Amino acid sequence: MANLCNIDGRIVPEHEATVPVLDRGFLFGDSIYEVIRTRNGSLFAWQEHLDRLRASAMGIGMELSLDDATILRRVLDTMHAAGNAEHYVRIVVTRGTGTAPSIDLRAAPGPERWILFARPLPPAPSDVRLQIIERLRNDRRALDPAVKSGNYLNNVLGLAEAKQAGATDCLFLNTSDHVTEASTSNVFFVKNGTWLTPPAHAGILLGVTRALLIDFLRARGERVEERDLTRNDALTADAVFTSSTLRDVALVTHVDGIAMPQGEAAQRVLAIGAEFSQQCDRRAKDVDMPSAIQLAQRAKGPA
Ligand code: PDD
């Protein structure tokens, strides 16, 4: 069991991995990333994460020089070397080393720098208490939250504000006072039997788990609406939960220190959340991993 890093194709122990001080990811947060997990050892939703990585790159005008098969081969090689039973995989791509201290993109001729982390998958926290905080989620007209950039300082400070208030995570509003998401997960409310979640235009990361869960719920005949939601919707919901790669569906016990009802709606969230996780396990094994291996086999030459 090890924490390993792959830096531009070279695998090293995480504590020995270094990035040059002139790297634009370090200097300006000029980078993008993905967090992926395994299920029973198989990578889950690889294609979805890769597609979002490419969308994030496009969102900040970063060209990615590696093809899909090479990226995957590096991930699989690093996972294999780390030998963890269940992996947390983080892919970070920075715009590389530029000409400091210029922030001008013309001072960043490339190539980009690829850093992969393979660690043991951390356990999911058992208790989620959300605090609706003063700090706002970034406006879409600024650095769009749909881009999974390495610039998470606003989320870092949002989480700190929530913890200061005694919660475990924050719930960000946007400039229109609509609900967006938590620090590293999306949010859903259940109200009168309908599953509600903020739409893309609220300013959110389009979570892979969120999309898969919406499809899963609709396939079961559940009513799901993506619509603007308010603080009051959160406080009057029958149940609230978050969704993310690392936690799947996680029931929220408190919003702003107020205990959420733990009745029928909460029990349904737990039951449907467990079924969703089981379906994800099956998909990782039967769908994602066979296609991932085929793709990796296409990568020729040194990874
Ligand atoms: N976070 N919203 C934000 C701001 C996130 O950072 C994440 C993911 C999500 C959920 O997305 P997904 O379902 O694709 O994991 C929503 C990862 C897990 C992280 O940064 O650790």
Short mmCIF file of C-alpha atoms and ligand atoms in Angstrom, two decimals:
data_model
loop_
_atom_site.label_atom_id
_atom_site.label_comp_id
_atom_site.label_asym_id
_atom_site.label_seq_id
_atom_site.Cartn_x
_atom_site.Cartn_y
_atom_site.Cartn_z
CA MET A 1 0.00 0.00 0.00
CA ALA A 2 1.65 3.23 -1.08
CA ASN A 3 1.10 6.85 -1.99
CA LEU A 4 2.71 7.27 -5.39
CA CYS A 5 2.97 10.10 -7.87
CA ASN A 6 3.51 9.98 -11.59
CA ILE A 7 5.15 13.14 -12.86
CA ASP A 8 5.26 13.33 -16.64
CA GLY A 9 5.52 9.56 -16.85
CA ARG A 10 7.96 8.99 -13.97
CA ILE A 11 6.61 7.17 -10.90
CA VAL A 12 8.01 8.32 -7.53
CA PRO A 13 6.91 8.12 -3.88
CA GLU A 14 4.56 11.03 -3.14
CA HIS A 15 6.92 12.54 -0.52
CA GLU A 16 9.71 12.70 -3.10
CA ALA A 17 7.58 14.22 -5.86
CA THR A 18 8.39 17.85 -6.65
CA VAL A 19 7.19 20.52 -9.06
CA PRO A 20 9.42 23.46 -10.14
CA VAL A 21 8.72 26.76 -8.40
CA LEU A 22 8.08 28.38 -11.80
CA ASP A 23 5.22 25.98 -12.53
CA ARG A 24 2.11 28.03 -13.31
CA GLY A 25 -0.05 25.69 -11.27
CA PHE A 26 2.00 26.62 -8.20
CA LEU A 27 2.26 30.33 -9.03
CA PHE A 28 -1.25 31.09 -10.29
CA GLY A 29 -3.47 28.04 -9.77
CA ASP A 30 -3.20 27.69 -13.56
CA SER A 31 -4.14 24.02 -13.67
CA ILE A 32 -7.04 21.59 -13.93
CA TYR A 33 -7.73 18.32 -12.14
CA GLU A 34 -9.95 15.26 -11.72
CA VAL A 35 -10.58 12.90 -8.83
CA ILE A 36 -11.44 9.33 -9.79
CA ARG A 37 -11.88 6.25 -7.64
CA THR A 38 -11.82 2.50 -8.05
CA ARG A 39 -14.58 0.10 -7.05
CA ASN A 40 -13.40 -3.41 -6.23
CA GLY A 41 -10.14 -2.42 -7.88
CA SER A 42 -11.75 -1.25 -11.15
CA LEU A 43 -11.64 2.38 -12.30
CA PHE A 44 -15.08 3.94 -12.20
CA ALA A 45 -16.56 6.29 -14.82
CA TRP A 46 -13.18 6.77 -16.48
CA GLN A 47 -14.61 8.13 -19.74
CA GLU A 48 -16.81 10.68 -17.94
CA HIS A 49 -13.84 11.96 -15.94
CA LEU A 50 -11.63 12.12 -19.02
CA ASP A 51 -14.32 14.03 -20.93
CA ARG A 52 -14.62 16.51 -18.06
CA LEU A 53 -10.84 16.91 -17.88
CA ARG A 54 -10.83 17.80 -21.58
CA ALA A 55 -13.78 20.18 -21.08
CA SER A 56 -11.91 21.87 -18.20
CA ALA A 57 -8.81 22.23 -20.40
CA MET A 58 -10.95 23.84 -23.10
CA GLY A 59 -12.52 26.12 -20.48
CA ILE A 60 -9.13 27.64 -19.66
CA GLY A 61 -7.65 27.41 -23.16
CA MET A 62 -5.12 24.73 -22.27
CA GLU A 63 -4.03 22.29 -24.95
CA LEU A 64 -3.61 18.70 -23.78
CA SER A 65 -0.85 16.92 -25.70
CA LEU A 66 -1.49 13.39 -24.37
CA ASP A 67 -4.03 11.10 -26.02
CA ASP A 68 -6.66 9.23 -23.97
CA ALA A 69 -4.85 5.91 -24.16
CA THR A 70 -1.57 7.36 -22.84
CA ILE A 71 -3.30 9.10 -19.95
CA LEU A 72 -5.07 5.89 -19.00
CA ARG A 73 -1.94 3.81 -19.33
CA ARG A 74 -0.12 6.15 -16.92
CA VAL A 75 -3.00 5.93 -14.45
CA LEU A 76 -3.08 2.12 -14.60
CA ASP A 77 0.73 1.85 -14.30
CA THR A 78 0.73 4.16 -11.26
CA MET A 79 -2.16 2.29 -9.62
CA HIS A 80 -0.44 -1.02 -10.28
CA ALA A 81 2.82 0.22 -8.73
CA ALA A 82 0.98 1.64 -5.69
CA GLY A 83 -0.81 -1.67 -5.12
CA ASN A 84 -3.65 -0.27 -3.02
CA ALA A 85 -6.77 -2.37 -2.55
CA GLU A 86 -8.94 0.59 -3.53
CA HIS A 87 -7.53 3.71 -5.16
CA TYR A 88 -8.06 7.44 -4.97
CA VAL A 89 -6.63 8.77 -8.25
CA ARG A 90 -6.04 12.45 -8.81
CA ILE A 91 -4.99 13.78 -12.20
CA VAL A 92 -3.51 17.27 -12.16
CA VAL A 93 -2.47 19.06 -15.34
CA THR A 94 -0.71 22.39 -14.98
CA ARG A 95 0.06 24.79 -17.79
CA GLY A 96 3.70 23.97 -17.14
CA THR A 97 6.65 26.20 -16.48
CA GLY A 98 6.32 29.68 -17.87
CA THR A 99 8.39 32.82 -17.62
CA ALA A 100 7.82 34.09 -14.10
CA PRO A 101 6.50 36.37 -12.91
CA SER A 102 4.55 37.06 -16.11
CA ILE A 103 0.98 35.80 -16.05
CA ASP A 104 0.71 36.34 -19.81
CA LEU A 105 -0.32 33.15 -21.62
CA ARG A 106 2.24 33.96 -24.28
CA ALA A 107 4.86 33.39 -21.57
CA ALA A 108 3.59 29.81 -21.22
CA PRO A 109 4.63 28.03 -24.41
CA GLY A 110 4.09 24.57 -22.85
CA PRO A 111 4.29 21.69 -22.59
CA GLU A 112 1.76 21.12 -19.83
CA ARG A 113 2.84 19.11 -16.75
CA TRP A 114 0.95 15.89 -15.86
CA ILE A 115 0.90 14.78 -12.23
CA LEU A 116 -1.03 11.70 -11.13
CA PHE A 117 -1.61 10.64 -7.54
CA ALA A 118 -2.54 7.09 -6.53
CA ARG A 119 -3.43 6.75 -2.85
CA PRO A 120 -5.58 4.41 -0.79
CA LEU A 121 -9.22 5.48 -1.09
CA PRO A 122 -10.14 7.43 2.07
CA PRO A 123 -13.20 6.30 4.04
CA ALA A 124 -16.38 8.34 3.46
CA PRO A 125 -17.30 10.59 6.42
CA SER A 126 -20.38 9.37 8.28
CA ASP A 127 -21.87 12.72 9.21
CA VAL A 128 -22.57 15.69 6.88
CA ARG A 129 -23.66 18.99 8.43
CA LEU A 130 -23.97 21.86 5.96
CA GLN A 131 -23.67 25.54 6.75
CA ILE A 132 -25.04 28.10 4.30
CA ILE A 133 -22.14 30.54 4.33
CA GLU A 134 -21.64 34.23 3.55
CA ARG A 135 -18.93 33.59 0.98
CA LEU A 136 -20.39 33.06 -2.49
CA ARG A 137 -19.54 30.43 -5.10
CA ASN A 138 -17.51 31.94 -7.94
CA ASP A 139 -19.71 33.64 -10.50
CA ARG A 140 -19.89 31.84 -13.84
CA ARG A 141 -18.68 35.02 -15.55
CA ALA A 142 -15.49 34.84 -13.49
CA LEU A 143 -13.75 31.47 -13.21
CA ASP A 144 -16.68 29.21 -14.11
CA PRO A 145 -17.23 26.54 -11.41
CA ALA A 146 -17.94 24.11 -14.28
CA VAL A 147 -14.19 24.18 -14.93
CA LYS A 148 -12.50 21.87 -12.43
CA SER A 149 -9.49 24.12 -12.08
CA GLY A 150 -6.80 23.81 -9.43
CA ASN A 151 -7.83 27.21 -8.14
CA TYR A 152 -9.84 26.03 -5.14
CA LEU A 153 -8.99 28.84 -2.75
CA ASN A 154 -12.61 30.03 -2.66
CA ASN A 155 -13.68 26.48 -1.73
CA VAL A 156 -10.88 26.21 0.85
CA LEU A 157 -12.09 29.39 2.53
CA GLY A 158 -15.76 28.40 2.22
CA LEU A 159 -15.07 25.11 3.96
CA ALA A 160 -13.11 26.91 6.70
CA GLU A 161 -16.04 29.30 7.24
CA ALA A 162 -18.43 26.35 7.62
CA LYS A 163 -16.10 24.56 10.04
CA GLN A 164 -15.79 27.74 12.08
CA ALA A 165 -19.58 27.61 12.44
CA GLY A 166 -19.41 23.99 13.67
CA ALA A 167 -20.52 22.32 10.41
CA THR A 168 -18.62 19.71 8.39
CA ASP A 169 -19.10 21.39 4.99
CA CYS A 170 -20.39 24.57 3.40
CA LEU A 171 -23.32 25.22 1.10
CA PHE A 172 -22.51 28.06 -1.28
CA LEU A 173 -25.12 30.46 -2.65
CA ASN A 174 -24.52 32.47 -5.85
CA THR A 175 -24.93 36.20 -6.52
CA SER A 176 -28.71 35.64 -7.05
CA ASP A 177 -28.99 33.97 -3.61
CA HIS A 178 -29.59 30.60 -5.23
CA VAL A 179 -28.08 27.40 -3.92
CA THR A 180 -25.07 26.08 -5.85
CA GLU A 181 -23.12 23.25 -4.19
CA ALA A 182 -20.89 22.23 -1.28
CA SER A 183 -17.07 22.60 -1.19
CA THR A 184 -16.35 19.38 -3.12
CA SER A 185 -19.76 17.86 -3.83
CA ASN A 186 -23.10 18.60 -5.46
CA VAL A 187 -26.31 18.94 -3.49
CA PHE A 188 -29.83 17.51 -3.83
CA PHE A 189 -33.05 18.18 -1.91
CA VAL A 190 -36.09 15.91 -1.74
CA LYS A 191 -39.38 17.73 -1.51
CA ASN A 192 -42.86 16.21 -1.79
CA GLY A 193 -41.37 13.14 -3.49
CA THR A 194 -39.44 15.16 -6.12
CA TRP A 195 -35.63 15.16 -6.33
CA LEU A 196 -34.36 18.71 -6.80
CA THR A 197 -30.86 19.88 -7.68
CA PRO A 198 -29.43 23.23 -8.86
CA PRO A 199 -29.01 23.60 -12.65
CA ALA A 200 -25.74 24.30 -14.49
CA HIS A 201 -26.60 28.01 -14.75
CA ALA A 202 -26.50 28.34 -10.94
CA GLY A 203 -22.72 27.95 -11.22
CA ILE A 204 -21.72 24.42 -10.22
CA LEU A 205 -19.30 21.72 -11.17
CA LEU A 206 -21.25 19.27 -13.30
CA GLY A 207 -20.52 16.29 -11.11
CA VAL A 208 -20.08 12.88 -12.68
CA THR A 209 -21.96 11.38 -9.74
CA ARG A 210 -24.72 13.99 -10.07
CA ALA A 211 -25.27 13.09 -13.77
CA LEU A 212 -25.20 9.34 -13.15
CA LEU A 213 -27.57 9.69 -10.21
CA ILE A 214 -30.05 11.80 -12.20
CA ASP A 215 -30.07 9.09 -14.93
CA PHE A 216 -30.44 6.37 -12.29
CA LEU A 217 -33.38 8.13 -10.62
CA ARG A 218 -35.15 8.89 -13.91
CA ALA A 219 -34.72 5.28 -15.07
CA ARG A 220 -36.57 4.25 -11.91
CA GLY A 221 -39.43 6.60 -12.76
CA GLU A 222 -38.51 9.19 -10.10
CA ARG A 223 -39.27 12.87 -10.72
CA VAL A 224 -36.05 14.88 -10.91
CA GLU A 225 -35.95 18.63 -11.51
CA GLU A 226 -32.91 20.81 -12.11
CA ARG A 227 -34.06 24.22 -10.95
CA ASP A 228 -33.06 27.27 -8.97
CA LEU A 229 -33.29 26.60 -5.23
CA THR A 230 -33.17 28.94 -2.28
CA ARG A 231 -31.98 28.87 1.32
CA ASN A 232 -35.61 28.36 2.30
CA ASP A 233 -35.86 25.29 0.02
CA ALA A 234 -32.89 23.84 1.91
CA LEU A 235 -34.41 24.51 5.31
CA THR A 236 -37.85 23.15 4.39
CA ALA A 237 -36.71 20.08 2.40
CA ASP A 238 -37.86 16.61 3.47
CA ALA A 239 -34.26 15.42 2.97
CA VAL A 240 -30.96 16.90 1.81
CA PHE A 241 -27.93 15.01 0.52
CA THR A 242 -24.67 15.53 -1.33
CA SER A 243 -23.21 13.58 -4.24
CA SER A 244 -19.56 13.08 -5.17
CA THR A 245 -17.07 10.54 -6.42
CA LEU A 246 -15.62 9.96 -2.98
CA ARG A 247 -18.90 9.80 -1.07
CA ASP A 248 -21.58 8.70 -3.58
CA VAL A 249 -24.83 9.77 -1.88
CA ALA A 250 -24.30 11.24 1.61
CA LEU A 251 -27.30 12.19 3.71
CA VAL A 252 -27.12 15.63 5.33
CA THR A 253 -28.14 15.59 8.99
CA HIS A 254 -28.12 19.35 9.67
CA VAL A 255 -28.45 22.57 7.69
CA ASP A 256 -27.36 25.74 9.50
CA GLY A 257 -27.32 23.78 12.75
CA ILE A 258 -30.98 22.71 12.34
CA ALA A 259 -31.61 18.96 12.37
CA MET A 260 -33.11 17.75 9.09
CA PRO A 261 -36.08 15.40 9.27
CA GLN A 262 -34.95 11.76 9.41
CA GLY A 263 -38.31 10.38 8.30
CA GLU A 264 -39.49 8.56 5.20
CA ALA A 265 -37.69 10.84 2.69
CA ALA A 266 -34.34 10.41 4.47
CA GLN A 267 -34.83 6.64 4.59
CA ARG A 268 -35.56 6.62 0.85
CA VAL A 269 -32.39 8.59 0.19
CA LEU A 270 -30.39 6.01 2.15
CA ALA A 271 -32.04 3.06 0.40
CA ILE A 272 -31.81 4.51 -3.12
CA GLY A 273 -28.28 5.75 -2.41
CA ALA A 274 -27.23 2.21 -1.48
CA GLU A 275 -28.79 0.80 -4.68
CA PHE A 276 -27.05 3.49 -6.70
CA SER A 277 -23.67 2.54 -5.15
CA GLN A 278 -24.29 -1.12 -6.00
CA GLN A 279 -25.10 -0.24 -9.60
CA CYS A 280 -21.88 1.82 -9.76
CA ASP A 281 -19.89 -1.18 -8.47
CA ARG A 282 -21.35 -3.38 -11.21
CA ARG A 283 -20.73 -0.79 -13.88
CA ALA A 284 -17.07 -0.32 -12.85
CA LYS A 285 -16.45 -4.04 -13.30
CA ASP A 286 -18.57 -4.85 -16.34
CA VAL A 287 -18.49 -1.67 -18.42
CA ASP A 288 -15.80 0.79 -17.42
CA MET A 289 -12.84 -1.48 -16.80
CA PRO A 290 -13.08 -3.69 -19.92
CA SER A 291 -13.28 -0.62 -22.16
CA ALA A 292 -10.51 1.10 -20.19
CA ILE A 293 -8.19 -1.87 -20.65
CA GLN A 294 -8.87 -1.96 -24.39
CA LEU A 295 -8.05 1.73 -24.56
CA ALA A 296 -4.87 1.34 -22.51
CA GLN A 297 -3.70 -1.46 -24.80
CA ARG A 298 -3.79 1.02 -27.67
CA ALA A 299 -1.11 3.16 -25.97
CA LYS A 300 2.18 2.32 -27.65
CA GLY A 301 5.71 3.12 -26.55
CA PRO A 302 6.91 4.49 -23.24
CA ALA A 303 4.20 5.94 -21.06
N1 PDD B 1 -14.77 16.88 -5.98
N2 PDD B 1 -18.58 20.04 -6.85
C1 PDD B 1 -17.28 20.31 -6.59
C2 PDD B 1 -16.89 21.72 -6.32
C3 PDD B 1 -16.34 19.28 -6.58
O1 PDD B 1 -15.04 19.55 -6.32
C4 PDD B 1 -16.76 17.94 -6.83
C5 PDD B 1 -15.80 16.81 -6.85
C6 PDD B 1 -18.13 17.71 -7.07
C7 PDD B 1 -18.66 16.33 -7.35
O2 PDD B 1 -18.22 15.87 -8.61
P1 PDD B 1 -18.04 14.33 -8.93
O3 PDD B 1 -19.33 13.68 -8.70
O4 PDD B 1 -17.63 14.32 -10.37
O5 PDD B 1 -16.95 13.82 -8.01
C8 PDD B 1 -19.00 18.79 -7.09
C9 PDD B 1 -13.75 15.86 -5.91
C10 PDD B 1 -14.26 14.58 -5.41
C11 PDD B 1 -12.59 16.43 -5.12
O6 PDD B 1 -12.21 17.56 -5.41
O7 PDD B 1 -12.06 15.75 -4.25
#
